[in-house]
PDB file of C-alpha atoms in Angstrom:
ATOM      1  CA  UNK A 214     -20.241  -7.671 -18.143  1.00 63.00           C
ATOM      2  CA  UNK A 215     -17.567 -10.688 -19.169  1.00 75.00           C
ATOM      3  CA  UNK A 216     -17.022 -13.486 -16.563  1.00 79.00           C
ATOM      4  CA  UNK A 217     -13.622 -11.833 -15.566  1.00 81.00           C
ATOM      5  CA  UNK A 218     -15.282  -8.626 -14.870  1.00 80.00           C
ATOM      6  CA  UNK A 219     -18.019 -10.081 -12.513  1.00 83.00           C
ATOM      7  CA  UNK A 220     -15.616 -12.229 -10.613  1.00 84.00           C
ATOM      8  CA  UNK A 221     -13.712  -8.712 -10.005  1.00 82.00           C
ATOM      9  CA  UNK A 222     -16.854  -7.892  -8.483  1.00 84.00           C
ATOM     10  CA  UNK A 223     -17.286 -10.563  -6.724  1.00 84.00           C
ATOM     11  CA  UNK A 224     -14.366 -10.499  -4.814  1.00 85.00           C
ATOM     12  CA  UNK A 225     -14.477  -6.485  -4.407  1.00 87.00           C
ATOM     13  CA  UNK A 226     -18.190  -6.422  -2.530  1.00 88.00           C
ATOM     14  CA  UNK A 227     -17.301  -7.790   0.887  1.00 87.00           C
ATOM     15  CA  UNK A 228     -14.694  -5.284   0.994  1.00 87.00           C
ATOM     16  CA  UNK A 229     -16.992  -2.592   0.116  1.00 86.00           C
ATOM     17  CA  UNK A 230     -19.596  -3.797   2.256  1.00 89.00           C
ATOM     18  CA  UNK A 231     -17.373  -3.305   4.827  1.00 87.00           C
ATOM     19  CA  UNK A 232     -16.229  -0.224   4.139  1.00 84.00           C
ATOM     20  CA  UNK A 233     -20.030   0.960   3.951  1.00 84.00           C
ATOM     21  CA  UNK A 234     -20.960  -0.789   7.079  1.00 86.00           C
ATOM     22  CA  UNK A 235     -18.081   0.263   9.512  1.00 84.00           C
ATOM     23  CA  UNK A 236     -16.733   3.486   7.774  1.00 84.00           C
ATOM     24  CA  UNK A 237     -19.313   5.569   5.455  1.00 87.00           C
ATOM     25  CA  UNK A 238     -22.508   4.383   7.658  1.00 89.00           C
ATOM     26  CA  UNK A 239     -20.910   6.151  10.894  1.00 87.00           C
ATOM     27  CA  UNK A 240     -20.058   9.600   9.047  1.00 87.00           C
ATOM     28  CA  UNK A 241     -23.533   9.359   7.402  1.00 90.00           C
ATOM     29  CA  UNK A 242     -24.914   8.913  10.952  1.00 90.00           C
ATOM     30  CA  UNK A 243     -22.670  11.663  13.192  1.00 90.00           C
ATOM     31  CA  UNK A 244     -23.343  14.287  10.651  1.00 93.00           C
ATOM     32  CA  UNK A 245     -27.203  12.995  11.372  1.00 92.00           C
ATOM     33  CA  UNK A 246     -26.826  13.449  14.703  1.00 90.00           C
ATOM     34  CA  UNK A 247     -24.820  16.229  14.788  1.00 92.00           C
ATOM     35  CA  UNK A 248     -28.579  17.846  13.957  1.00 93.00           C
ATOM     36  CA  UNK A 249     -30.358  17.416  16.913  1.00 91.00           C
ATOM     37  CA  UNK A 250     -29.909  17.561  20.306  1.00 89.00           C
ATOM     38  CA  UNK A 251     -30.079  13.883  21.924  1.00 83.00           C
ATOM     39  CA  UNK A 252     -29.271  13.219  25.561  1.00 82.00           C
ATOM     40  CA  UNK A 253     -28.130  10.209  26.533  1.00 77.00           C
ATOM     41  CA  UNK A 254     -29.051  10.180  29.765  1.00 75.00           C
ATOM     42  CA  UNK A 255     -32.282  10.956  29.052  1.00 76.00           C
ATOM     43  CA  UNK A 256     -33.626   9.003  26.296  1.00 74.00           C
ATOM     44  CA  UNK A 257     -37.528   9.566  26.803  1.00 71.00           C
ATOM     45  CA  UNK A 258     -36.917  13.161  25.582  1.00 73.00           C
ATOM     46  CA  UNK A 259     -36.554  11.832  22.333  1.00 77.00           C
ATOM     47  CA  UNK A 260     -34.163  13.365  19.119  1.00 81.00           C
ATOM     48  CA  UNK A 261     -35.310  17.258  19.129  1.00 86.00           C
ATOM     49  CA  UNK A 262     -33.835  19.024  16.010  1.00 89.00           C
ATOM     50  CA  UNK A 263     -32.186  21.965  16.375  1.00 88.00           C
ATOM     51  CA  UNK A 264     -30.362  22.094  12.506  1.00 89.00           C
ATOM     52  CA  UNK A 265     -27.135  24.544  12.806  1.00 92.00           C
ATOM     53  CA  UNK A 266     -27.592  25.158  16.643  1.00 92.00           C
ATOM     54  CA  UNK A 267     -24.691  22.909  17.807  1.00 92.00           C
ATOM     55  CA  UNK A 268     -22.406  24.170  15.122  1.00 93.00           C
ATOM     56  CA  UNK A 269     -22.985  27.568  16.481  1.00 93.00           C
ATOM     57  CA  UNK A 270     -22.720  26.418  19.815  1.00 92.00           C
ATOM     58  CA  UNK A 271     -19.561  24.671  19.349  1.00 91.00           C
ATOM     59  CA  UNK A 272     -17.850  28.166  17.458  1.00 91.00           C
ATOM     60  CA  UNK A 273     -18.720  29.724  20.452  1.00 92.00           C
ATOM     61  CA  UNK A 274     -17.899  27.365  22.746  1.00 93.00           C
ATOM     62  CA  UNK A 275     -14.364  28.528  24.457  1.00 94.00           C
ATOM     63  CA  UNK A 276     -13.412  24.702  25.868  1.00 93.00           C
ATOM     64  CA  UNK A 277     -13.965  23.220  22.255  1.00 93.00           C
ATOM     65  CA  UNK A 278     -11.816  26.437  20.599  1.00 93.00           C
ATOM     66  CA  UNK A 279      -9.295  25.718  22.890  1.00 94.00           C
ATOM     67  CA  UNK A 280      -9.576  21.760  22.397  1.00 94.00           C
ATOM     68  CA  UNK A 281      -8.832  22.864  18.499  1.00 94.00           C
ATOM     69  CA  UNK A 282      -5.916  24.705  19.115  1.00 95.00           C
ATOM     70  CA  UNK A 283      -4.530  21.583  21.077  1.00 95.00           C
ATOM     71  CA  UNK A 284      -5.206  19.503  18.878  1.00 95.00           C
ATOM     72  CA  UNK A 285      -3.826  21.621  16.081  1.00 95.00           C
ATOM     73  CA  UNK A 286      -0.381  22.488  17.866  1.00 96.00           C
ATOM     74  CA  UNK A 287      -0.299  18.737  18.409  1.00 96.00           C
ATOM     75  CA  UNK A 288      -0.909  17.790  14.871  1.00 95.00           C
ATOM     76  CA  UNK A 289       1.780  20.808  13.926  1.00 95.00           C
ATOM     77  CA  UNK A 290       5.098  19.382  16.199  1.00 96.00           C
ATOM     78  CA  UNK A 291       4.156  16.048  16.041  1.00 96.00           C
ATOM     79  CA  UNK A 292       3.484  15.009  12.586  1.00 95.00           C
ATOM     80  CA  UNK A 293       6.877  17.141  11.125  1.00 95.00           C
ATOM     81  CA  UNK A 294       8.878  15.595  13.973  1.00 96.00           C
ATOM     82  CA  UNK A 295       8.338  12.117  13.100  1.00 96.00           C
ATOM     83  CA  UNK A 296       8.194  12.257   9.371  1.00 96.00           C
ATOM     84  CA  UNK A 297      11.925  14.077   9.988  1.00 96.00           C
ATOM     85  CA  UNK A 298      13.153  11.314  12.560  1.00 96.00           C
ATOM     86  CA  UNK A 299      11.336   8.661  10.349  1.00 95.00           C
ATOM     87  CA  UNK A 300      13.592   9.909   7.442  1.00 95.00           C
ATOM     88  CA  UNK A 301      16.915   9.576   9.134  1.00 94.00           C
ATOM     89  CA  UNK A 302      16.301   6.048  10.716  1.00 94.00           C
ATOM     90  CA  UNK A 303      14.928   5.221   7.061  1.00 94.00           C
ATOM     91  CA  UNK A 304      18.428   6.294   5.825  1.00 93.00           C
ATOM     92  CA  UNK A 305      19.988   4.402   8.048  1.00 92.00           C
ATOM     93  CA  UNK A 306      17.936   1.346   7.634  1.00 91.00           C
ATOM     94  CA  UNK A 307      18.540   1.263   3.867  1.00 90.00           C
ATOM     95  CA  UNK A 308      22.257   0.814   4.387  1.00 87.00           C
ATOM     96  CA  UNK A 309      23.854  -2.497   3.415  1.00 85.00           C
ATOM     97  CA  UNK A 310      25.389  -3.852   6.831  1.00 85.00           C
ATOM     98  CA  UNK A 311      25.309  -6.966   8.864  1.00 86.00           C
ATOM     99  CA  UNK A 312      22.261  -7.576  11.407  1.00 85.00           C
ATOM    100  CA  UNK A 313      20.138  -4.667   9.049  1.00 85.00           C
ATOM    101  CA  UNK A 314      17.157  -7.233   8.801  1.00 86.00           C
ATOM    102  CA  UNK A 315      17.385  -7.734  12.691  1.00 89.00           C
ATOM    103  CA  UNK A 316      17.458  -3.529  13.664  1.00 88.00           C
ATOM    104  CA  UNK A 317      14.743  -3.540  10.898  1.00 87.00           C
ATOM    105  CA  UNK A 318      12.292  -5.297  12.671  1.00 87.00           C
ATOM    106  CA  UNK A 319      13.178  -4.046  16.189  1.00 89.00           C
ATOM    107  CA  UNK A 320      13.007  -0.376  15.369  1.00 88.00           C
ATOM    108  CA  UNK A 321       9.342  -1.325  14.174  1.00 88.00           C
ATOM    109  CA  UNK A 322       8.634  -2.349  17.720  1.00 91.00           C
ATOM    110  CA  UNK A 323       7.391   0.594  19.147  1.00 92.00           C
ATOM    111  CA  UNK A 324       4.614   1.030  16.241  1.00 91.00           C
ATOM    112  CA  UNK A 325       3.986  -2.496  16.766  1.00 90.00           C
ATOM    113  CA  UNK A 326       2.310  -2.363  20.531  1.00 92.00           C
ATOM    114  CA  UNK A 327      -0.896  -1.032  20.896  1.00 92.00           C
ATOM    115  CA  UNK A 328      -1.158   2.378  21.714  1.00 92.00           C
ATOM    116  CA  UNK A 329      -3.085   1.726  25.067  1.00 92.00           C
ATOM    117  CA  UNK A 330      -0.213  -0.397  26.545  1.00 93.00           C
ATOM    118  CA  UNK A 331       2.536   2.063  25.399  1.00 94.00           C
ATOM    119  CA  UNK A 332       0.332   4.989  26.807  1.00 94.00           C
ATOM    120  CA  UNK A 333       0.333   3.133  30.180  1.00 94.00           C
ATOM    121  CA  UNK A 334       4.010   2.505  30.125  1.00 95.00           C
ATOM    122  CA  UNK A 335       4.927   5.770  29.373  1.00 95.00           C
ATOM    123  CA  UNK A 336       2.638   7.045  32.172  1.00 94.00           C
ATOM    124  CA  UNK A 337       4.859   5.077  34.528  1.00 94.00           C
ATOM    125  CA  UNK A 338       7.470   6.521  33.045  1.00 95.00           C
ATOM    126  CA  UNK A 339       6.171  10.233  34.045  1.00 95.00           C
ATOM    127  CA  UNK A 340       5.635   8.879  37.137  1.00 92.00           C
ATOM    128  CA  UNK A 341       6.004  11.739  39.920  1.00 89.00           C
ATOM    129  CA  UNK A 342       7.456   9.417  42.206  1.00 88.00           C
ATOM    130  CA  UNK A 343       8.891   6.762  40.718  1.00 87.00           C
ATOM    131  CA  UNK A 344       8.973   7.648  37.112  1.00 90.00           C
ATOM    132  CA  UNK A 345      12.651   6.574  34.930  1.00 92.00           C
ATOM    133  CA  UNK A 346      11.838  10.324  33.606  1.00 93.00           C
ATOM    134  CA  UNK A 347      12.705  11.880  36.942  1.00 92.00           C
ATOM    135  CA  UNK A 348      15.748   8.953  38.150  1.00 91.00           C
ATOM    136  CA  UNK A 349      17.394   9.966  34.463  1.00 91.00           C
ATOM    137  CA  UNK A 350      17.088  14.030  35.653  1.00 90.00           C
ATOM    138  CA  UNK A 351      17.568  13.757  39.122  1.00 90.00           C
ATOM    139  CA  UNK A 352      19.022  10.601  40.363  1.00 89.00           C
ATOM    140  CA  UNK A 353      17.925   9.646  43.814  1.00 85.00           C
ATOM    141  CA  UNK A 354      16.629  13.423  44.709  1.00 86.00           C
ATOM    142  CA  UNK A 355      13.419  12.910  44.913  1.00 84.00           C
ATOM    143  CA  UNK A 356      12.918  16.149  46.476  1.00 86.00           C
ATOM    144  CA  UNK A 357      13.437  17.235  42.980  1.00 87.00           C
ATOM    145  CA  UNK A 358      10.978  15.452  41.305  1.00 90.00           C
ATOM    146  CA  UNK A 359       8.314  16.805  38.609  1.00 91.00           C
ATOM    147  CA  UNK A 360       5.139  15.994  37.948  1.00 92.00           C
ATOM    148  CA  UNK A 361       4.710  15.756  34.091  1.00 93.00           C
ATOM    149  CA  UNK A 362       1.267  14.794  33.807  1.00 94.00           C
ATOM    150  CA  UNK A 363       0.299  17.056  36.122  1.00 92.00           C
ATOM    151  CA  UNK A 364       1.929  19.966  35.085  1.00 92.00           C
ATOM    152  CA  UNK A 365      -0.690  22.250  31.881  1.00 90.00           C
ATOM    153  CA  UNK A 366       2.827  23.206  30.686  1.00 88.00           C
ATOM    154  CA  UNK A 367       4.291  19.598  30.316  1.00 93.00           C
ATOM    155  CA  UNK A 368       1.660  17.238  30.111  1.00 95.00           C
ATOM    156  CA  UNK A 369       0.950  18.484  26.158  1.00 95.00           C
ATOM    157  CA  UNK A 370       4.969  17.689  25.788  1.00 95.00           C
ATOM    158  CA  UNK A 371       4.966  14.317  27.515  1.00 95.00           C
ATOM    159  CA  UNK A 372       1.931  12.759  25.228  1.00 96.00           C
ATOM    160  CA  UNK A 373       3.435  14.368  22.576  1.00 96.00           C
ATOM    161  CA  UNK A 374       7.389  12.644  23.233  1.00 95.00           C
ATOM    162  CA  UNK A 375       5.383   9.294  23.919  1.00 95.00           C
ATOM    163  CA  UNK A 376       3.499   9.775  20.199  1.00 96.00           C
ATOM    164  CA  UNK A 377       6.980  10.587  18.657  1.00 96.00           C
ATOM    165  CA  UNK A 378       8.428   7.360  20.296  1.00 95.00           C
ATOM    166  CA  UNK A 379       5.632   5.115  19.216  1.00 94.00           C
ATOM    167  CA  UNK A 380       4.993   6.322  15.359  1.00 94.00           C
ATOM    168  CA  UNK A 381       8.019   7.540  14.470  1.00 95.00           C
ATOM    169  CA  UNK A 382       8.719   3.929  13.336  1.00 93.00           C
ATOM    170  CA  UNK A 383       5.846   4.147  11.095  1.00 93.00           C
ATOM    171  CA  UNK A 384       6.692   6.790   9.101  1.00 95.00           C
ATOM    172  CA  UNK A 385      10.119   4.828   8.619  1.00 95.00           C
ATOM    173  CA  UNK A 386       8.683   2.448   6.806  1.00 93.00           C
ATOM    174  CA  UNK A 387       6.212   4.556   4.192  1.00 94.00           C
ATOM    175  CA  UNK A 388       9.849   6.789   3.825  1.00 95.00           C
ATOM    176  CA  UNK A 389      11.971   3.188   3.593  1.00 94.00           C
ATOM    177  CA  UNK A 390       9.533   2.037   0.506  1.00 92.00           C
ATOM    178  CA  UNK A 391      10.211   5.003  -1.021  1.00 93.00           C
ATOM    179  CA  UNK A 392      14.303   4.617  -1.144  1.00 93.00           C
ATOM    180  CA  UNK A 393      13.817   1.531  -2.344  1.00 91.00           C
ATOM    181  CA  UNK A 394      12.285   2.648  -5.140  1.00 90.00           C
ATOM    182  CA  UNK A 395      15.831   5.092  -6.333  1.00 91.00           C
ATOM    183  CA  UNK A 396      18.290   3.076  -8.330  1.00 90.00           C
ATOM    184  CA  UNK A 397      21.944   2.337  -7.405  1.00 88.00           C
ATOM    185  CA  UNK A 398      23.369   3.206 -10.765  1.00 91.00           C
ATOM    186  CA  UNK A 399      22.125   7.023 -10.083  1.00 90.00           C
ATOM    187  CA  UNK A 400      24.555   7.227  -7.034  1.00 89.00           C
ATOM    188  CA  UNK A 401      27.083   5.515  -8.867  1.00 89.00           C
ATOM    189  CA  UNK A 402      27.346   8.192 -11.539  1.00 91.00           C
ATOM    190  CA  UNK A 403      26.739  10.815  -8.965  1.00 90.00           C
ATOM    191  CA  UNK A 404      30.217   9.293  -7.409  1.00 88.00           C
ATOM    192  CA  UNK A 405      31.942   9.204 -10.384  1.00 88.00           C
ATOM    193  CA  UNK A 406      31.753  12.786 -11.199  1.00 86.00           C
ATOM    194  CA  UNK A 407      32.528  13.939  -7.927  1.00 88.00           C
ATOM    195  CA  UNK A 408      29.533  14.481  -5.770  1.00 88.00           C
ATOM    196  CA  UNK A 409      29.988  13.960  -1.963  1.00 89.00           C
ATOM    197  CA  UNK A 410      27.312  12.296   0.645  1.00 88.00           C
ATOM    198  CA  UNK A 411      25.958  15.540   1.392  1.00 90.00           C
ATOM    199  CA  UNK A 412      25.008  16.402  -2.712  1.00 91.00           C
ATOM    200  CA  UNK A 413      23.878  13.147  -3.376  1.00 90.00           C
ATOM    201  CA  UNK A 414      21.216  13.213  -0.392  1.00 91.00           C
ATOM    202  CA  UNK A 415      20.115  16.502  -1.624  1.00 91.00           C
ATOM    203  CA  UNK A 416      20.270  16.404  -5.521  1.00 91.00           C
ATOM    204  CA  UNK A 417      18.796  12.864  -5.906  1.00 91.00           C
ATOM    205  CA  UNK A 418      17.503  10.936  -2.325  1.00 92.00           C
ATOM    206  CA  UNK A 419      15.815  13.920  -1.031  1.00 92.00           C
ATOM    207  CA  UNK A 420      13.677  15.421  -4.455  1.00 90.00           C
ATOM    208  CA  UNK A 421      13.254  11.204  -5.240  1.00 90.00           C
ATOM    209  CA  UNK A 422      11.855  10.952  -1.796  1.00 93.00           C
ATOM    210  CA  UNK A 423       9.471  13.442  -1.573  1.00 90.00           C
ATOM    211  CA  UNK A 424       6.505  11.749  -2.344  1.00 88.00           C
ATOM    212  CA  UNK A 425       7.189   8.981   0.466  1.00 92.00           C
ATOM    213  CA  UNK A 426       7.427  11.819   2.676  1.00 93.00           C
ATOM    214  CA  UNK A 427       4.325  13.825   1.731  1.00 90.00           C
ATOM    215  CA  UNK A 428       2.565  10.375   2.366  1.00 90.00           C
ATOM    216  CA  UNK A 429       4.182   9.782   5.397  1.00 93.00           C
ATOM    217  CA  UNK A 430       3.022  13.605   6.737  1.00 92.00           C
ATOM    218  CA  UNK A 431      -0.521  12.731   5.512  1.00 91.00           C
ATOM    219  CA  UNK A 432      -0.807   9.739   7.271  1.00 92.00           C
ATOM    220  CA  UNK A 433       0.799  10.787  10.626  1.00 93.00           C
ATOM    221  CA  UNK A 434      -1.769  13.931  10.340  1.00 93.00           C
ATOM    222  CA  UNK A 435      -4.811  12.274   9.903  1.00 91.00           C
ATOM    223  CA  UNK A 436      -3.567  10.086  13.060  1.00 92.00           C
ATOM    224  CA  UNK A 437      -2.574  13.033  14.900  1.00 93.00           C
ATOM    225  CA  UNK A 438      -5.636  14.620  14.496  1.00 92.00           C
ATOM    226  CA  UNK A 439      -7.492  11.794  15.499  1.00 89.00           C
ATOM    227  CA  UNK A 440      -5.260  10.956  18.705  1.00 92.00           C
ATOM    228  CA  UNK A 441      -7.418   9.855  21.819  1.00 93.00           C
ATOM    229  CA  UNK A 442      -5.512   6.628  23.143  1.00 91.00           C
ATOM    230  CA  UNK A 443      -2.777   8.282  24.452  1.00 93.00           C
ATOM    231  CA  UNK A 444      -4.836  11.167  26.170  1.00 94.00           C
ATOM    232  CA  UNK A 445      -7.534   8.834  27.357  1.00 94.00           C
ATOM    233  CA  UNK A 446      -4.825   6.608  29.314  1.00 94.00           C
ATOM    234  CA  UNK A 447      -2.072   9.576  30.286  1.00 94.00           C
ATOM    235  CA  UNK A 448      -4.022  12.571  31.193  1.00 93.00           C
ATOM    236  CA  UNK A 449      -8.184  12.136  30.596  1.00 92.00           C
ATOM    237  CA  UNK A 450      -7.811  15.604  28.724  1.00 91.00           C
ATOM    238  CA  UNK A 451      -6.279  17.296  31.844  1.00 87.00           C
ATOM    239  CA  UNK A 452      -4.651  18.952  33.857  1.00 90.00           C
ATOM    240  CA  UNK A 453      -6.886  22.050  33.278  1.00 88.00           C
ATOM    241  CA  UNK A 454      -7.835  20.913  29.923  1.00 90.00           C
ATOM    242  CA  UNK A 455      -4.277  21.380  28.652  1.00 92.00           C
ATOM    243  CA  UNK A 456      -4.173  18.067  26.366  1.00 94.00           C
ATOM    244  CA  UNK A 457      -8.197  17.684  26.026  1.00 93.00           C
ATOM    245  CA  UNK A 458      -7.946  17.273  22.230  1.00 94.00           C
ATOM    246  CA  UNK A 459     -10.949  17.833  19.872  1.00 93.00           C
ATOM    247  CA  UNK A 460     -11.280  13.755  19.582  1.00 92.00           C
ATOM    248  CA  UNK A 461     -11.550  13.497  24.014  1.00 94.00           C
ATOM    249  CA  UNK A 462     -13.640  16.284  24.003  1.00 93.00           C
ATOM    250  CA  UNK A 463     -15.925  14.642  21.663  1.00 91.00           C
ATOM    251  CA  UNK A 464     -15.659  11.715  23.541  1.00 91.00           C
ATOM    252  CA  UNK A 465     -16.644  13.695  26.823  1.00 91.00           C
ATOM    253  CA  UNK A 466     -19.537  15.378  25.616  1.00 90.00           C
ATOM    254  CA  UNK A 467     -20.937  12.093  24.357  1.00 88.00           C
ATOM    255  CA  UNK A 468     -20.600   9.781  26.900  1.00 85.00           C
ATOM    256  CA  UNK A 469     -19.679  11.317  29.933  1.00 81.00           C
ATOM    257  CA  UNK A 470     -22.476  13.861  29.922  1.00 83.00           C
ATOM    258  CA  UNK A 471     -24.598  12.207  27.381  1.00 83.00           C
ATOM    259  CA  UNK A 472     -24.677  15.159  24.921  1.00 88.00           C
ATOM    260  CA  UNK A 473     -24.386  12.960  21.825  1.00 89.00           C
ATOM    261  CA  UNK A 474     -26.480  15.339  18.978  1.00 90.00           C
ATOM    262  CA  UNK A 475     -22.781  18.212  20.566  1.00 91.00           C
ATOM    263  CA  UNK A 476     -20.505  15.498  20.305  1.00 91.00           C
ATOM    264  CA  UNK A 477     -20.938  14.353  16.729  1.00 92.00           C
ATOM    265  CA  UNK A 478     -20.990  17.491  16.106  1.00 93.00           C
ATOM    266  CA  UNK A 479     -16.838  17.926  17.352  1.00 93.00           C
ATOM    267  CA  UNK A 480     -17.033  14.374  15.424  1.00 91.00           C
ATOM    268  CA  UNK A 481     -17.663  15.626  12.363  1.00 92.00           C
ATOM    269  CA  UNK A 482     -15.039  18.806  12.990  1.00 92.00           C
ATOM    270  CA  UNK A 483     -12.940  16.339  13.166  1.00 92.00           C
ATOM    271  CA  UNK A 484     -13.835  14.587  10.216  1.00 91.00           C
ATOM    272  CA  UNK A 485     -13.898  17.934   7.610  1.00 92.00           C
ATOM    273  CA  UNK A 486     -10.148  18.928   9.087  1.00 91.00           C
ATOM    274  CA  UNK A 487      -9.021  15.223   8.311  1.00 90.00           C
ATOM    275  CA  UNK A 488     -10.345  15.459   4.644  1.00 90.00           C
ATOM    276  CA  UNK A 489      -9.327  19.235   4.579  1.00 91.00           C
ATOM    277  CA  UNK A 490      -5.423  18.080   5.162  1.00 88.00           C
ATOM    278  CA  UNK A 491      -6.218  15.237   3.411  1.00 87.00           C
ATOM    279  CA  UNK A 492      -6.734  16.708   0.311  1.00 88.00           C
ATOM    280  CA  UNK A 493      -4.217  19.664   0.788  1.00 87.00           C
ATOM    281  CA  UNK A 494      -1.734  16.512   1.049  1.00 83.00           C
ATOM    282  CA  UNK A 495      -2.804  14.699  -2.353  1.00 81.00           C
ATOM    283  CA  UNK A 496      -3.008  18.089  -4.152  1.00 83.00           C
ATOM    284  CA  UNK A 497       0.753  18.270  -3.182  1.00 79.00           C
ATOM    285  CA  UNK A 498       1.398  14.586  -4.352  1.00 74.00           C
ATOM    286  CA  UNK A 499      -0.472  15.407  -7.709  1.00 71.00           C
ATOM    287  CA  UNK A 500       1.617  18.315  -8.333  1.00 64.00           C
ATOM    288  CA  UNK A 501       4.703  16.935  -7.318  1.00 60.00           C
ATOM    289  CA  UNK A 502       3.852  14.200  -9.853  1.00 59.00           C
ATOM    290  CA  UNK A 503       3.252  16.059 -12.484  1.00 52.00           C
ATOM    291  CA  UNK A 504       6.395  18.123 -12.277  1.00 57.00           C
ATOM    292  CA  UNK A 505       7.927  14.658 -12.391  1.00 58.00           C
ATOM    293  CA  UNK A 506       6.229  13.946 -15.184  1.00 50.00           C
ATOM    294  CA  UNK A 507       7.293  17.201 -17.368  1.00 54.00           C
ATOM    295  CA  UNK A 508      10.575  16.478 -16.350  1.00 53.00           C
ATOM    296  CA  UNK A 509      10.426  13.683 -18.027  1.00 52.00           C
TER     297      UNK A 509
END
């Protein structure tokens, strides 16, 4: 090994230390635990192991199922809906015009505050009383007034509108790197022989842009999928267990009854669908790249 080679190494094992330390050491350990039942609550009874029996008890588990398809039709509006608004304000954000640096960095405000301070605000938005969700319906009527957060057949809706305010932002700026990357003169020729705003967003920004966008859904999927901030501040998984997404019920089980061998278990669900859409996700980049590539 040369002298350049080891420095490379040198500066590349703190990193990888902490990646080890705070990222592969907890997987390692959940899908540990996720063998043996473990009470927290009652610690002298020791780490019994039980191999598959949570896993089995978790497929049959109807609060868990139902956590997964929350979770899932959660991932499913949410992640499309802000990679799709995240596209138009990138659109607009990459136009030349005066104050563009300024809107720049105030549409990146929402992503910018922590997700437990924007859950709380947007809980007093819900507000059933004094909410700015029911004075912008109703007005003063206040006999009129809903309860969002209480409601099973809004409160999903409401954490998902305050996710879509928050990270739409976000994917902006993955889908903003990427239209930086398409050069002027293709437009230009695209103008000279004739092609309106409409044919030039589909024949060159849009196919140019696609792998911005694929990156953009993976990320915001792998978020979504891992949401628990926004439930934890708004709702606590209710009412009726209407939000309780996968990651709260995890949570739950863990800590709140102590089951911790059951809740890495829903951990380490978790885990396989975030590497299962994760790798769906980079199979589509690596095709999409190699079409590129041949078209070359």
């Amino acid at each position: 090994m040369n002298a350049r080679n080891r420095i490379a190494l040198q500066f590349l094992v703190p990193s990888l230390l902490f990646i080890v330390v705070f990222s592969l050491y907890p997987i390692i350990e959940s899908f540990r635990l996720s063998f043996y039942r473990l009470i927290l609550t009652l610690p002298w009874l020791g780490q019994k192991f039980v191999g598959w029996e949570n896993y089995s008890d978790l497929l049959t588990d109807p609060v868990a199922l139902k956590s997964l398809l929350t979770t899932l039709l959660f991932v499913g509006v949410t992640a499309p809906l802000e990679v799709m608004l995240g596209l138009g304000m990138a659109l607009v954000l990459n136009e030349s015009f005066r104050g563009r640096g300024l809107l720049r960095a105030a549409a990146l405000i929402p992503w910018a505050i922590p997700t437990v301070v924007s859950s709380q605000m947007w809980r007093f938005i819900f507000n059933d009383r004094y909410g700015l969700f029911n004075y912008f319906l109703f007005g003063d009527k206040t006999q009129h007034y809903l309860a969002p957060l209480a409601d099973p057949q809004l409160a999903l809706l409401s954490i998902m509108a305050a996710d879509v305010w928050k990270t739409s932002a976000f994917a902006a700026l993955i889908i903003l790197a990427g239209l930086q990357t398409i050069p002027d003169e293709l437009y230009e020729a695209a103008g000279i022989d004739g092609a309106t705003t409409w044919q030039k967003f589909r024949r060159i920004t849009l196919p140019l842009v696609k792998p911005a966008i694929l990156l953009a859904l993976l990320f915001r999927t792998i978020d979504a999928l891992r949401v628990f901030d926004l439930v934890f501040v708004m709702t606590q998984g209710g009412p009726a267990d209407a939000t309780n997404v996968l990651q709260f019920y995890g949570y739950k089980k863990s800590f709140a009854e102590g089951m911790i061998g059951y809740g890495s278990t829903i951990s380490v669900m978790v885990f396989f669908l975030s590497l299962l859409f994760a790798l769906l996700y980079v199979r589509l980049l690596g095709a999409r790249t190699l079409e590129k590539a041949k078209g070359r």
